[in-house]
Each structure stands twice: as C-alpha cells, then as structure tokens.
Amino acid sequence: MENHLSFNSGAYYSIQLQGVLDQNWADQFGNLKVLTFQATDSRRPPVTTIVGEFVDQAALAGFLSLVYDLGMPLLSVTYLGDA
C-alpha cells in the first residue's frame, strides 16, 4: 500500500536537535519519545532525538516553532510513515 501524506493527515516523524532538551520540556510533549545521545568524541555536542506522531502538518510546524524559540539548532526532520 502506498503512503499518501497530506497537509491534514497525521504522521510519525523523527526530529533531531543539537543539544540537550531539559526534562521539564520533554514532559510536556505527551506521547513523544525524547532521547539524548552524547557523542563519544567530547568535542561534538549531544544530540536529542524526538520521535512520535503529529496529528497534522500544523502540529509539526508548531512543534518546530517551539524548538526554534528554545534556541535548539535543528539537525533533521524525517518522515517515518502515516499515522
């Protein structure tokens, strides 16, 4: 079956950010999973990965706007499939 992503459809995404997301913020994201990885090379910054379902493109855009307001550089947004 072929995936048909639309502006109003839900989908799963993986979002990578540079830095560590404070746990207080992570708790507010509900069903999103938040994982932080520290590189073995201490000169490289940690990376936080957030994975979960966004109900539509507006929810995804709102989340990305929040990340911007927190000052966390965006590394990637990956579409994982339809919800």
PDB file of C-alpha atoms in Angstrom:
ATOM      1  CA  MET A   1       0.000   0.000   0.000  1.00  0.00           C
ATOM      2  CA  GLU A   2       1.299   3.450  -0.902  1.00  0.00           C
ATOM      3  CA  ASN A   3       1.559   6.236   1.719  1.00  0.00           C
ATOM      4  CA  HIS A   4      -0.382   9.404   0.936  1.00  0.00           C
ATOM      5  CA  LEU A   5       0.816  12.228   3.138  1.00  0.00           C
ATOM      6  CA  SER A   6      -1.410  15.290   3.154  1.00  0.00           C
ATOM      7  CA  PHE A   7      -1.455  18.595   4.972  1.00  0.00           C
ATOM      8  CA  ASN A   8      -4.260  17.426   7.270  1.00  0.00           C
ATOM      9  CA  SER A   9      -3.169  13.845   7.918  1.00  0.00           C
ATOM     10  CA  GLY A  10      -1.275  12.523  10.897  1.00  0.00           C
ATOM     11  CA  ALA A  11       2.192  11.094  10.509  1.00  0.00           C
ATOM     12  CA  TYR A  12       5.162   9.873  12.508  1.00  0.00           C
ATOM     13  CA  TYR A  13       8.397  11.873  12.483  1.00  0.00           C
ATOM     14  CA  SER A  14      11.880  11.698  13.928  1.00  0.00           C
ATOM     15  CA  ILE A  15      13.334  15.119  14.758  1.00  0.00           C
ATOM     16  CA  GLN A  16      16.974  15.614  15.692  1.00  0.00           C
ATOM     17  CA  LEU A  17      18.190  18.667  17.585  1.00  0.00           C
ATOM     18  CA  GLN A  18      21.626  19.749  18.677  1.00  0.00           C
ATOM     19  CA  GLY A  19      21.874  19.940  22.446  1.00  0.00           C
ATOM     20  CA  VAL A  20      20.056  18.560  25.461  1.00  0.00           C
ATOM     21  CA  LEU A  21      16.351  19.203  25.907  1.00  0.00           C
ATOM     22  CA  ASP A  22      15.519  19.970  29.532  1.00  0.00           C
ATOM     23  CA  GLN A  23      13.362  17.196  31.034  1.00  0.00           C
ATOM     24  CA  ASN A  24      10.714  19.751  32.074  1.00  0.00           C
ATOM     25  CA  TRP A  25      10.094  20.478  28.386  1.00  0.00           C
ATOM     26  CA  ALA A  26      10.250  16.813  27.427  1.00  0.00           C
ATOM     27  CA  ASP A  27       7.482  16.020  29.945  1.00  0.00           C
ATOM     28  CA  GLN A  28       5.168  18.497  28.189  1.00  0.00           C
ATOM     29  CA  PHE A  29       5.393  16.712  24.836  1.00  0.00           C
ATOM     30  CA  GLY A  30       2.970  13.981  25.859  1.00  0.00           C
ATOM     31  CA  ASN A  31       3.391  10.833  23.800  1.00  0.00           C
ATOM     32  CA  LEU A  32       6.582  11.936  22.034  1.00  0.00           C
ATOM     33  CA  LYS A  33       9.689   9.941  22.937  1.00  0.00           C
ATOM     34  CA  VAL A  34      12.725  12.066  23.812  1.00  0.00           C
ATOM     35  CA  LEU A  35      16.208  10.517  23.695  1.00  0.00           C
ATOM     36  CA  THR A  36      19.526  12.319  24.181  1.00  0.00           C
ATOM     37  CA  PHE A  37      22.829  10.896  22.975  1.00  0.00           C
ATOM     38  CA  GLN A  38      26.286  12.132  23.888  1.00  0.00           C
ATOM     39  CA  ALA A  39      28.885  11.577  21.181  1.00  0.00           C
ATOM     40  CA  THR A  40      31.956   9.567  22.131  1.00  0.00           C
ATOM     41  CA  ASP A  41      34.033  12.480  20.843  1.00  0.00           C
ATOM     42  CA  SER A  42      33.742  15.120  23.592  1.00  0.00           C
ATOM     43  CA  ARG A  43      34.249  17.898  21.022  1.00  0.00           C
ATOM     44  CA  ARG A  44      30.886  17.068  19.447  1.00  0.00           C
ATOM     45  CA  PRO A  45      27.691  18.349  21.097  1.00  0.00           C
ATOM     46  CA  PRO A  46      24.966  15.996  22.325  1.00  0.00           C
ATOM     47  CA  VAL A  47      22.002  15.251  20.046  1.00  0.00           C
ATOM     48  CA  THR A  48      18.395  14.978  21.187  1.00  0.00           C
ATOM     49  CA  THR A  49      16.051  12.838  19.077  1.00  0.00           C
ATOM     50  CA  ILE A  50      12.288  13.243  19.380  1.00  0.00           C
ATOM     51  CA  VAL A  51      10.087  10.564  17.815  1.00  0.00           C
ATOM     52  CA  GLY A  52       6.325  10.385  17.642  1.00  0.00           C
ATOM     53  CA  GLU A  53       3.055  11.159  15.961  1.00  0.00           C
ATOM     54  CA  PHE A  54       1.973  14.626  14.919  1.00  0.00           C
ATOM     55  CA  VAL A  55      -1.743  14.939  14.137  1.00  0.00           C
ATOM     56  CA  ASP A  56      -1.151  17.144  11.090  1.00  0.00           C
ATOM     57  CA  GLN A  57       1.361  19.474   9.456  1.00  0.00           C
ATOM     58  CA  ALA A  58       0.213  22.402  11.632  1.00  0.00           C
ATOM     59  CA  ALA A  59       1.125  20.442  14.780  1.00  0.00           C
ATOM     60  CA  LEU A  60       4.535  19.645  13.318  1.00  0.00           C
ATOM     61  CA  ALA A  61       5.120  23.291  12.372  1.00  0.00           C
ATOM     62  CA  GLY A  62       4.059  24.412  15.858  1.00  0.00           C
ATOM     63  CA  PHE A  63       6.473  21.983  17.459  1.00  0.00           C
ATOM     64  CA  LEU A  64       9.323  23.146  15.215  1.00  0.00           C
ATOM     65  CA  SER A  65       8.496  26.747  16.132  1.00  0.00           C
ATOM     66  CA  LEU A  66       8.748  25.833  19.822  1.00  0.00           C
ATOM     67  CA  VAL A  67      12.137  24.216  19.208  1.00  0.00           C
ATOM     68  CA  TYR A  68      13.272  27.400  17.455  1.00  0.00           C
ATOM     69  CA  ASP A  69      12.084  29.512  20.416  1.00  0.00           C
ATOM     70  CA  LEU A  70      14.106  27.263  22.756  1.00  0.00           C
ATOM     71  CA  GLY A  71      17.234  28.043  20.717  1.00  0.00           C
ATOM     72  CA  MET A  72      17.979  24.439  19.798  1.00  0.00           C
ATOM     73  CA  PRO A  73      19.518  24.039  16.320  1.00  0.00           C
ATOM     74  CA  LEU A  74      17.503  21.712  14.091  1.00  0.00           C
ATOM     75  CA  LEU A  75      19.585  18.906  12.577  1.00  0.00           C
ATOM     76  CA  SER A  76      16.907  16.911  10.749  1.00  0.00           C
ATOM     77  CA  VAL A  77      13.210  16.108  10.350  1.00  0.00           C
ATOM     78  CA  THR A  78      12.481  12.644   8.956  1.00  0.00           C
ATOM     79  CA  TYR A  79       9.060  11.380   7.886  1.00  0.00           C
ATOM     80  CA  LEU A  80       8.611   7.835   9.246  1.00  0.00           C
ATOM     81  CA  GLY A  81       5.160   6.981   7.889  1.00  0.00           C
ATOM     82  CA  ASP A  82       1.450   7.634   8.114  1.00  0.00           C
ATOM     83  CA  ALA A  83      -0.333   7.552  11.449  1.00  0.00           C
TER      84      ALA A  83
END
